[in-house]
Amino acid sequence: MSPGVVVDHLVVSRRAHPILHGVSLRVAPGELVGLLGPSGSGKSTLMRTLVGVQAFQSGRVLVDDLPVGSPALRDRIGYVAQSPASYRDLTVEENVRYFAAMLGVEARDASRVIDVVDLNAHRHDLVSSLSGGEINRVSLAVALLGAPRLLVLDEPTVGLDPVLRERLWTVFGHLRDQGLAVVVSSHVMDEAARCDRLVLLREGRVIFEGGPDLLLTTTNSSTYDNAFVALVRSAP
Amino acid sequence: MTRRRTLITAQRILTQLKHDPRTIGLVLAVPAGLVGLLAWSLLHRPGQFNALGPRLLGVFPLTVMFLVTSVTTLRERTSGTLERLLTLPVAKGDIIGGYAVAFSLVAMVQSALVALLSYTVFGLHHVGIPWRSSLVALLSGLLGTAFGLALSALATSEFQAVQFMPAFILPQLLLSGLFVPLGDLPLGLRQVADVLPMSAAIRALQPNETVSGALLQSAVMLGYIGAALCVGALTLRRRQP
């Protein structure tokens, strides 16, 4: 058995429009991988494939040696989608408790994850009354419920202030240290430094894979923004 | 499918409604208000109200519950919550069943209120069968819920979902026998009218319908409800193309 994520030659097309062109990827347990790339590069499609909600044309996608979409994986993957998947007409606590009950975990776990994402002060507020960043944190709380082995987080820090971003990246680091495989997408290049490994996508193809330091040295850049621009310009 | 997850989902939907008292008011008050309006407008023709009133008990719950369910379910489909739920160890039946249970309870309260007001305040004197009206009104609300669940898959916006009301409900109303007796319809239309779900509801509520005839029509409605719920479950896809 090979735990973690295995993606081999993944091809995804939507309405005959190619999105991913033979992407391959490995994420080991205890590894935090950053998925970076401009809008439309295929990050969200790759993440949706990892959680089993996106059909694909060819290739192999396994999580803990099981094909994605397998029923056995449904309580092992925590997922934050790009759209905030929460009920606007329920309170924060009602949302998280509902998903906890559907996942089959205890109600007290709902309190734990609300605390982790720092929403205690808003637990009795309707989601419709929250800011965009706070709504994203409700989705993140739901993703942390139970004991996931893989976390797939699609731009979880978008719209958050720097203090909270710092706090959440610390949480991601702790989860990685506990042995979870964590895949985080971001378009904030400075967040690249917090990842163990980076995968840069452009137009559905991997144009770089390696550690943050290697990205800087390969491109002879001093900032991640410059490194990414240099890579995109040099890509065929 | 587990009973526990179905009931938790039903509870969640009812909690959502609880936070929206205006919708609760509309769902409960509009059908009762419409029957009251009809009773008032036919104040000097009580015989006509007694002929029409019971049959409307089969129309209003279907219409209101169809609208409420199709918009609510569409919101679930488009907000990302449905996709998120389907990544969890949840059966499609848990979700569909949760909606059916939650809105059945709402339909039950709605139909009980309409029947109660019709018989006690609006002066309806239907020949000795309020239980039949209540049962058919409840089944009619369930029909609306089941068809709302299934047809919401065809809409991509709440505007479209609302447009399904005139597209799906009004033709059934026109062919239900309320405006033109079924026997007077042209042959092709008569055959269509005979198999429409709303026709079964209205037939079951006709004053001259026998008890066994009303039960048969109720069974037809149950068949439609079951079929629409199955179609609704088929429209929930875990994996998008």
Coordinates of C-alpha atoms in Angstrom, one line a residue:
Chain A
M1 CA 0.0 0.0 0.0
S2 CA 1.3 3.5 -0.8
P3 CA -0.4 6.0 1.4
G4 CA -1.0 9.6 0.3
V5 CA -1.9 10.9 -3.1
V6 CA -0.8 9.4 -6.4
V7 CA -1.8 11.1 -9.6
D8 CA -0.5 9.7 -12.9
H9 CA -1.0 11.3 -16.4
L10 CA -4.3 12.8 -15.4
V11 CA -6.4 14.2 -18.3
V12 CA -9.5 16.2 -17.7
S13 CA -11.7 17.8 -20.4
R14 CA -14.9 19.6 -20.0
R15 CA -17.3 19.9 -22.9
A16 CA -14.4 18.8 -25.2
H17 CA -12.3 21.7 -23.7
P18 CA -9.1 20.3 -22.3
I19 CA -8.4 21.4 -18.7
L20 CA -5.5 19.1 -17.5
H21 CA -3.0 17.6 -19.9
G22 CA -1.5 14.5 -18.3
V23 CA -0.7 15.9 -14.8
S24 CA 1.2 13.7 -12.4
L25 CA 1.6 14.4 -8.7
R26 CA 2.6 12.7 -5.5
V27 CA 1.7 13.9 -2.0
A28 CA 3.1 11.8 0.9
P29 CA 1.5 11.7 4.4
G30 CA 3.1 14.4 6.5
E31 CA 3.7 16.6 3.5
L32 CA 2.3 20.0 2.7
V33 CA 2.1 20.7 -1.0
G34 CA 1.3 24.1 -2.4
L35 CA -0.6 24.1 -5.7
L36 CA 0.1 27.4 -7.4
G37 CA -0.8 29.0 -10.7
P38 CA -2.8 31.7 -12.4
S39 CA -6.5 31.7 -12.6
G40 CA -7.7 29.1 -15.1
S41 CA -4.5 27.0 -14.8
G42 CA -6.5 23.9 -13.6
K43 CA -5.8 24.1 -9.8
S44 CA -9.4 23.7 -8.8
T45 CA -10.1 21.0 -11.4
L46 CA -7.1 19.0 -10.0
M47 CA -8.4 19.5 -6.5
R48 CA -11.9 18.5 -7.4
T49 CA -10.5 15.3 -9.0
L50 CA -8.7 14.5 -5.8
V51 CA -11.9 14.6 -3.7
G52 CA -13.8 12.6 -6.3
V53 CA -16.3 15.1 -7.6
Q54 CA -14.7 15.7 -11.0
A55 CA -14.8 13.0 -13.7
F56 CA -11.7 12.5 -15.7
Q57 CA -10.9 11.0 -19.1
S58 CA -7.7 9.1 -18.5
G59 CA -5.0 8.6 -16.0
R60 CA -4.8 7.2 -12.5
V61 CA -5.8 9.0 -9.2
L62 CA -5.4 7.2 -5.9
V63 CA -5.7 8.2 -2.3
D64 CA -4.3 5.8 0.2
D65 CA -4.2 3.3 -2.7
L66 CA -7.9 3.6 -3.4
P67 CA -9.3 5.1 -6.6
V68 CA -10.7 8.6 -5.9
G69 CA -14.5 8.5 -5.3
S70 CA -14.3 5.2 -3.4
P71 CA -16.9 5.1 -0.6
A72 CA -14.1 4.2 1.8
L73 CA -12.4 7.6 1.2
R74 CA -15.5 9.7 2.1
D75 CA -14.5 10.1 5.7
R76 CA -10.8 10.4 5.1
I77 CA -10.7 13.6 2.9
G78 CA -11.4 17.1 4.2
Y79 CA -12.2 19.5 1.4
V80 CA -12.6 23.3 1.2
A81 CA -14.1 24.2 -2.2
Q82 CA -13.6 27.5 -3.8
S83 CA -17.3 28.4 -3.3
P84 CA -18.2 28.6 0.4
A85 CA -20.2 25.4 0.8
S86 CA -22.3 26.4 3.9
Y87 CA -25.9 27.2 4.5
R88 CA -26.4 30.9 4.7
D89 CA -29.6 30.6 6.7
L90 CA -28.0 28.5 9.5
T91 CA -25.7 29.7 12.2
V92 CA -22.0 28.8 12.2
E93 CA -22.6 26.2 14.9
E94 CA -25.7 24.7 13.2
N95 CA -23.7 24.4 9.9
V96 CA -20.7 22.7 11.5
R97 CA -22.9 20.4 13.7
Y98 CA -25.0 19.3 10.7
F99 CA -21.9 18.3 8.7
A100 CA -20.4 16.6 11.9
A101 CA -23.6 14.6 12.2
M102 CA -23.6 13.6 8.5
L103 CA -19.9 12.6 8.9
G104 CA -20.8 10.6 12.0
V105 CA -18.5 12.4 14.4
E106 CA -19.4 13.7 17.8
A107 CA -21.0 17.1 18.3
R108 CA -18.1 18.2 20.6
D109 CA -15.8 17.9 17.5
A110 CA -17.9 20.8 16.0
S111 CA -16.8 23.0 19.0
R112 CA -13.2 22.0 18.5
V113 CA -13.0 23.0 14.8
I114 CA -15.0 26.2 15.4
D115 CA -12.3 27.1 17.9
V116 CA -9.5 26.1 15.5
V117 CA -10.7 28.5 12.9
D118 CA -11.3 31.2 15.5
L119 CA -15.1 31.6 15.0
N120 CA -16.1 31.2 18.6
A121 CA -17.4 34.7 18.8
H122 CA -19.6 34.1 15.8
R123 CA -20.9 30.6 16.6
H124 CA -24.5 31.8 17.0
D125 CA -24.5 34.2 14.1
L126 CA -26.2 33.3 10.8
V127 CA -23.6 32.7 8.0
S128 CA -25.4 35.3 5.9
S129 CA -24.3 37.9 8.4
L130 CA -20.6 37.0 8.2
S131 CA -17.9 38.5 6.0
G132 CA -16.4 36.6 3.1
G133 CA -13.3 35.6 5.1
E134 CA -15.4 34.4 8.0
I135 CA -17.6 32.3 5.6
N136 CA -14.5 30.7 4.2
R137 CA -13.5 29.8 7.7
V138 CA -16.8 28.0 8.2
S139 CA -16.0 25.8 5.2
L140 CA -12.5 25.2 6.7
A141 CA -14.0 24.2 10.0
V142 CA -16.2 21.6 8.2
A143 CA -13.1 20.2 6.4
L144 CA -11.3 19.7 9.7
L145 CA -14.1 17.6 11.2
G146 CA -13.3 14.1 12.2
A147 CA -9.9 12.6 11.4
P148 CA -9.2 13.2 7.7
R149 CA -6.0 11.7 6.3
L150 CA -5.9 14.1 3.4
L151 CA -6.8 17.8 3.4
V152 CA -7.6 19.4 0.0
L153 CA -7.9 23.2 0.5
D154 CA -8.8 25.3 -2.5
E155 CA -7.7 28.9 -1.7
P156 CA -8.6 28.6 2.0
T157 CA -6.9 31.9 3.0
V158 CA -8.5 34.1 0.3
G159 CA -10.0 37.3 1.8
L160 CA -8.3 36.8 5.2
D161 CA -6.3 39.4 7.1
P162 CA -2.5 38.7 7.5
V163 CA -2.9 37.7 11.2
L164 CA -5.5 35.1 10.5
R165 CA -3.6 33.8 7.4
E166 CA -0.5 33.4 9.6
R167 CA -2.7 31.5 12.2
L168 CA -4.2 29.2 9.6
W169 CA -0.9 28.4 8.0
T170 CA 0.3 27.4 11.5
V171 CA -2.7 25.1 11.7
F172 CA -1.9 23.6 8.3
G173 CA 1.7 23.0 9.5
H174 CA 0.5 21.3 12.7
L175 CA -1.8 19.0 10.7
R176 CA 1.1 18.1 8.4
D177 CA 3.2 17.4 11.5
Q178 CA 0.4 15.0 12.7
G179 CA 0.9 13.0 9.5
L180 CA -1.8 14.4 7.2
A181 CA -1.2 14.9 3.6
V182 CA -2.2 18.5 2.9
V183 CA -2.7 20.1 -0.6
V184 CA -3.3 23.9 -0.5
S185 CA -3.9 26.0 -3.5
S186 CA -3.2 29.7 -3.5
H187 CA -2.6 32.6 -5.8
V188 CA -0.7 34.5 -3.1
M189 CA 2.9 33.6 -4.0
D190 CA 4.3 34.6 -0.7
E191 CA 2.5 31.7 0.9
A192 CA 4.7 29.4 -1.2
A193 CA 7.5 29.7 1.4
R194 CA 5.2 27.9 3.9
C195 CA 5.0 24.7 1.8
D196 CA 7.3 21.7 1.8
R197 CA 6.9 21.4 -2.0
L198 CA 5.4 23.5 -4.7
V199 CA 3.6 22.4 -7.9
L200 CA 3.1 25.2 -10.4
L201 CA 0.4 24.8 -13.0
R202 CA 0.0 26.7 -16.2
E203 CA -2.7 26.0 -18.7
G204 CA -3.2 22.5 -17.3
R205 CA 0.4 21.5 -17.3
V206 CA 3.0 21.3 -14.4
I207 CA 5.7 23.8 -15.2
F208 CA 7.6 23.4 -11.9
E209 CA 7.8 20.9 -9.1
G210 CA 10.2 21.2 -6.1
G211 CA 10.9 23.0 -2.9
P212 CA 10.5 26.8 -2.4
D213 CA 14.2 27.3 -2.3
L214 CA 14.7 25.4 -5.5
L215 CA 12.1 27.6 -7.2
L216 CA 14.1 30.7 -6.3
T217 CA 17.4 29.3 -7.3
T218 CA 16.2 27.8 -10.5
T219 CA 14.8 31.1 -11.7
N220 CA 17.5 33.2 -10.1
S221 CA 14.8 35.3 -8.4
S222 CA 14.6 36.9 -5.0
T223 CA 10.8 36.8 -4.7
Y224 CA 8.3 34.1 -5.4
D225 CA 6.3 36.5 -7.6
N226 CA 9.3 37.1 -9.8
A227 CA 10.1 33.4 -9.8
F228 CA 6.6 32.5 -11.0
V229 CA 6.6 35.2 -13.7
A230 CA 10.1 34.0 -14.9
L231 CA 8.8 30.4 -15.1
V232 CA 5.6 31.4 -17.0
R233 CA 7.6 33.4 -19.5
S234 CA 10.1 30.6 -20.1
A235 CA 7.5 27.9 -20.4
P236 CA 6.9 26.7 -24.0
Chain B
M1 CA -29.4 5.3 3.3
T2 CA -29.8 5.6 7.0
R3 CA -32.8 6.8 9.0
R4 CA -30.5 8.9 11.3
R5 CA -29.0 10.9 8.5
T6 CA -32.4 11.4 6.8
L7 CA -33.9 12.8 10.0
I8 CA -30.8 15.0 10.7
T9 CA -31.2 16.4 7.2
A10 CA -34.9 17.0 7.7
Q11 CA -34.1 18.7 11.0
R12 CA -31.5 20.9 9.2
I13 CA -34.1 21.9 6.5
L14 CA -36.7 22.8 9.2
T15 CA -34.1 24.8 11.1
Q16 CA -33.4 26.8 7.9
L17 CA -37.1 27.4 7.6
K18 CA -37.3 28.5 11.3
H19 CA -34.7 31.2 10.5
D20 CA -37.0 32.4 7.7
P21 CA -40.4 33.3 9.3
R22 CA -41.5 35.2 6.3
T23 CA -41.4 32.0 4.1
I24 CA -43.2 30.0 6.8
G25 CA -45.9 32.7 6.9
L26 CA -46.3 32.6 3.1
V27 CA -46.3 28.8 2.9
L28 CA -49.0 28.5 5.6
A29 CA -51.1 31.6 4.9
V30 CA -51.2 31.8 1.1
P31 CA -53.2 28.6 0.4
A32 CA -55.6 29.3 3.3
G33 CA -56.0 32.9 2.2
L34 CA -56.8 31.9 -1.4
V35 CA -59.5 29.5 -0.3
G36 CA -60.8 32.2 2.0
L37 CA -60.8 34.6 -1.0
L38 CA -62.7 32.1 -3.1
A39 CA -65.3 31.6 -0.3
W40 CA -65.8 35.3 0.0
S41 CA -66.2 35.9 -3.7
L42 CA -68.8 33.1 -3.9
L43 CA -70.5 34.2 -0.7
H44 CA -73.8 34.4 -2.6
R45 CA -73.3 31.1 -4.4
P46 CA -72.5 28.7 -1.5
G47 CA -73.3 25.7 -3.7
Q48 CA -70.5 26.7 -6.1
F49 CA -68.0 27.1 -3.3
N50 CA -68.9 23.7 -2.0
A51 CA -68.3 22.2 -5.5
L52 CA -65.0 24.1 -6.1
G53 CA -63.5 24.5 -2.6
P54 CA -62.7 20.8 -1.9
R55 CA -61.0 20.4 -5.3
L56 CA -58.8 23.5 -4.6
L57 CA -57.5 21.7 -1.5
G58 CA -55.7 19.5 -4.1
V59 CA -54.3 22.4 -6.1
F60 CA -52.9 24.9 -3.6
P61 CA -50.6 22.6 -1.6
L62 CA -49.2 21.1 -4.8
T63 CA -48.4 24.5 -6.2
V64 CA -46.9 26.1 -3.1
M65 CA -44.8 23.1 -2.1
F66 CA -43.5 22.7 -5.7
L67 CA -42.3 26.3 -5.6
V68 CA -40.8 26.1 -2.2
T69 CA -39.0 22.8 -2.8
S70 CA -37.7 23.6 -6.3
V71 CA -36.1 26.9 -5.1
T72 CA -34.7 25.4 -1.9
T73 CA -33.2 22.4 -3.7
L74 CA -31.8 24.5 -6.5
R75 CA -30.1 26.6 -3.8
E76 CA -28.6 23.5 -2.4
R77 CA -27.4 22.4 -5.9
T78 CA -25.9 25.8 -6.8
S79 CA -24.4 26.9 -3.5
G80 CA -21.9 24.0 -3.3
T81 CA -23.4 22.4 -0.2
L82 CA -24.9 19.5 -2.2
E83 CA -21.5 18.7 -3.8
R84 CA -19.9 19.0 -0.4
L85 CA -22.4 16.7 1.2
L86 CA -21.9 14.1 -1.6
T87 CA -18.1 14.0 -0.7
L88 CA -19.2 12.7 2.7
P89 CA -20.3 9.2 3.6
V90 CA -23.9 10.1 2.8
A91 CA -26.4 8.3 0.6
K92 CA -28.3 10.2 -2.0
G93 CA -31.5 8.8 -0.4
D94 CA -30.5 10.5 2.9
I95 CA -30.7 13.9 1.2
I96 CA -33.8 13.3 -0.9
G97 CA -35.4 11.6 2.1
G98 CA -34.6 14.5 4.4
Y99 CA -36.3 16.9 2.0
A100 CA -39.3 14.7 1.6
V101 CA -39.7 14.3 5.4
A102 CA -39.2 18.0 6.2
F103 CA -41.5 19.3 3.5
S104 CA -44.1 16.5 4.3
L105 CA -44.3 17.9 7.8
V106 CA -44.7 21.4 6.3
A107 CA -47.3 20.2 3.9
M108 CA -49.1 18.4 6.7
V109 CA -49.4 21.6 8.7
Q110 CA -50.3 23.6 5.6
S111 CA -53.1 21.2 4.5
A112 CA -54.4 20.8 8.1
L113 CA -54.7 24.6 8.4
V114 CA -56.4 25.0 5.0
A115 CA -58.8 22.1 5.7
L116 CA -59.5 23.4 9.3
L117 CA -60.2 27.0 8.1
S118 CA -62.3 25.8 5.1
Y119 CA -64.6 23.7 7.3
T120 CA -64.8 26.0 10.3
V121 CA -64.5 29.5 9.0
F122 CA -65.1 29.6 5.3
G123 CA -68.3 27.5 5.5
L124 CA -67.3 24.5 3.4
H125 CA -69.9 21.7 3.8
H126 CA -68.4 18.8 1.9
V127 CA -70.4 15.7 2.3
G128 CA -69.0 14.2 5.4
I129 CA -65.4 13.5 4.3
P130 CA -63.0 16.1 5.8
W131 CA -60.5 13.2 6.4
R132 CA -60.5 12.6 2.6
S133 CA -59.8 16.3 1.9
S134 CA -57.0 16.3 4.5
L135 CA -55.4 13.2 3.2
V136 CA -55.5 14.3 -0.5
A137 CA -54.3 17.8 0.5
L138 CA -51.3 16.2 2.2
L139 CA -50.6 13.9 -0.7
S140 CA -50.9 16.9 -3.0
G141 CA -48.3 18.8 -0.9
L142 CA -46.0 15.8 -1.2
L143 CA -46.5 15.6 -4.9
G144 CA -45.4 19.2 -5.1
T145 CA -42.3 18.5 -3.0
A146 CA -41.4 15.4 -5.0
F147 CA -41.7 17.1 -8.4
G148 CA -39.9 20.2 -7.1
L149 CA -37.0 18.0 -6.1
A150 CA -36.8 16.3 -9.5
L151 CA -37.4 19.3 -11.7
S152 CA -35.0 21.6 -9.9
A153 CA -32.2 19.6 -11.6
L154 CA -33.3 21.2 -14.9
A155 CA -32.9 24.8 -13.6
T156 CA -29.7 26.7 -13.3
S157 CA -31.1 29.7 -11.6
E158 CA -33.8 30.5 -9.2
F159 CA -35.5 32.6 -11.9
Q160 CA -35.7 29.5 -14.1
A161 CA -37.0 27.4 -11.1
V162 CA -39.8 29.8 -10.6
Q163 CA -40.7 29.6 -14.3
F164 CA -41.3 25.9 -14.0
M165 CA -44.4 26.7 -12.0
P166 CA -46.3 28.1 -15.0
A167 CA -44.7 25.5 -17.3
F168 CA -45.5 22.5 -15.1
I169 CA -48.4 23.4 -12.8
L170 CA -50.6 25.6 -15.0
P171 CA -51.1 23.1 -17.8
Q172 CA -52.2 20.6 -15.2
L173 CA -54.6 23.1 -13.7
L174 CA -56.1 23.9 -17.1
L175 CA -56.6 20.2 -17.9
S176 CA -57.8 19.3 -14.4
G177 CA -61.5 19.6 -15.0
L178 CA -61.9 22.7 -13.0
F179 CA -62.4 24.9 -16.0
V180 CA -63.7 22.4 -18.6
P181 CA -65.3 19.1 -17.5
L182 CA -62.9 16.3 -18.4
G183 CA -65.7 14.7 -20.5
D184 CA -65.9 17.8 -22.7
L185 CA -62.1 17.8 -23.6
P186 CA -61.0 16.8 -27.1
L187 CA -59.9 13.2 -27.2
G188 CA -56.2 13.7 -27.2
L189 CA -56.3 16.2 -24.4
R190 CA -58.7 14.0 -22.4
Q191 CA -56.1 11.2 -22.6
V192 CA -53.4 13.5 -21.3
A193 CA -55.6 14.9 -18.6
D194 CA -56.5 11.4 -17.4
V195 CA -52.8 10.7 -16.4
L196 CA -51.8 14.0 -14.9
P197 CA -51.0 13.9 -11.2
M198 CA -53.2 16.9 -10.4
S199 CA -56.1 15.3 -12.1
A200 CA -55.8 12.4 -9.7
A201 CA -55.9 14.8 -6.7
I202 CA -58.9 16.6 -8.0
R203 CA -60.8 13.4 -8.9
A204 CA -60.2 12.1 -5.4
L205 CA -61.8 15.3 -4.0
Q206 CA -64.9 15.3 -6.2
P207 CA -68.1 15.1 -4.1
N208 CA -69.4 12.1 -6.1
E209 CA -66.2 10.1 -5.9
T210 CA -66.6 6.8 -3.9
V211 CA -64.3 6.0 -1.0
S212 CA -62.6 3.2 -3.0
G213 CA -62.3 5.6 -6.0
A214 CA -60.7 8.2 -3.8
L215 CA -58.3 5.6 -2.3
L216 CA -57.4 4.5 -5.9
Q217 CA -56.6 8.1 -6.9
S218 CA -54.5 8.5 -3.7
A219 CA -52.6 5.3 -4.6
V220 CA -51.9 6.9 -8.1
M221 CA -50.6 10.0 -6.4
L222 CA -48.4 7.9 -4.1
G223 CA -47.0 6.2 -7.3
Y224 CA -46.2 9.6 -8.8
I225 CA -44.6 10.7 -5.5
G226 CA -42.4 7.6 -5.4
A227 CA -41.4 7.9 -9.1
A228 CA -40.5 11.6 -8.7
L229 CA -38.4 11.0 -5.6
C230 CA -36.5 8.3 -7.5
V231 CA -35.9 10.7 -10.4
G232 CA -34.8 13.3 -7.9
A233 CA -32.3 10.9 -6.4
L234 CA -31.0 10.1 -9.9
T235 CA -30.4 13.8 -10.6
L236 CA -27.9 14.0 -7.7
R237 CA -24.5 13.1 -9.2
R238 CA -21.4 12.6 -7.0
R239 CA -19.1 13.2 -10.0
Q240 CA -19.5 16.1 -12.5
P241 CA -18.6 15.5 -16.1

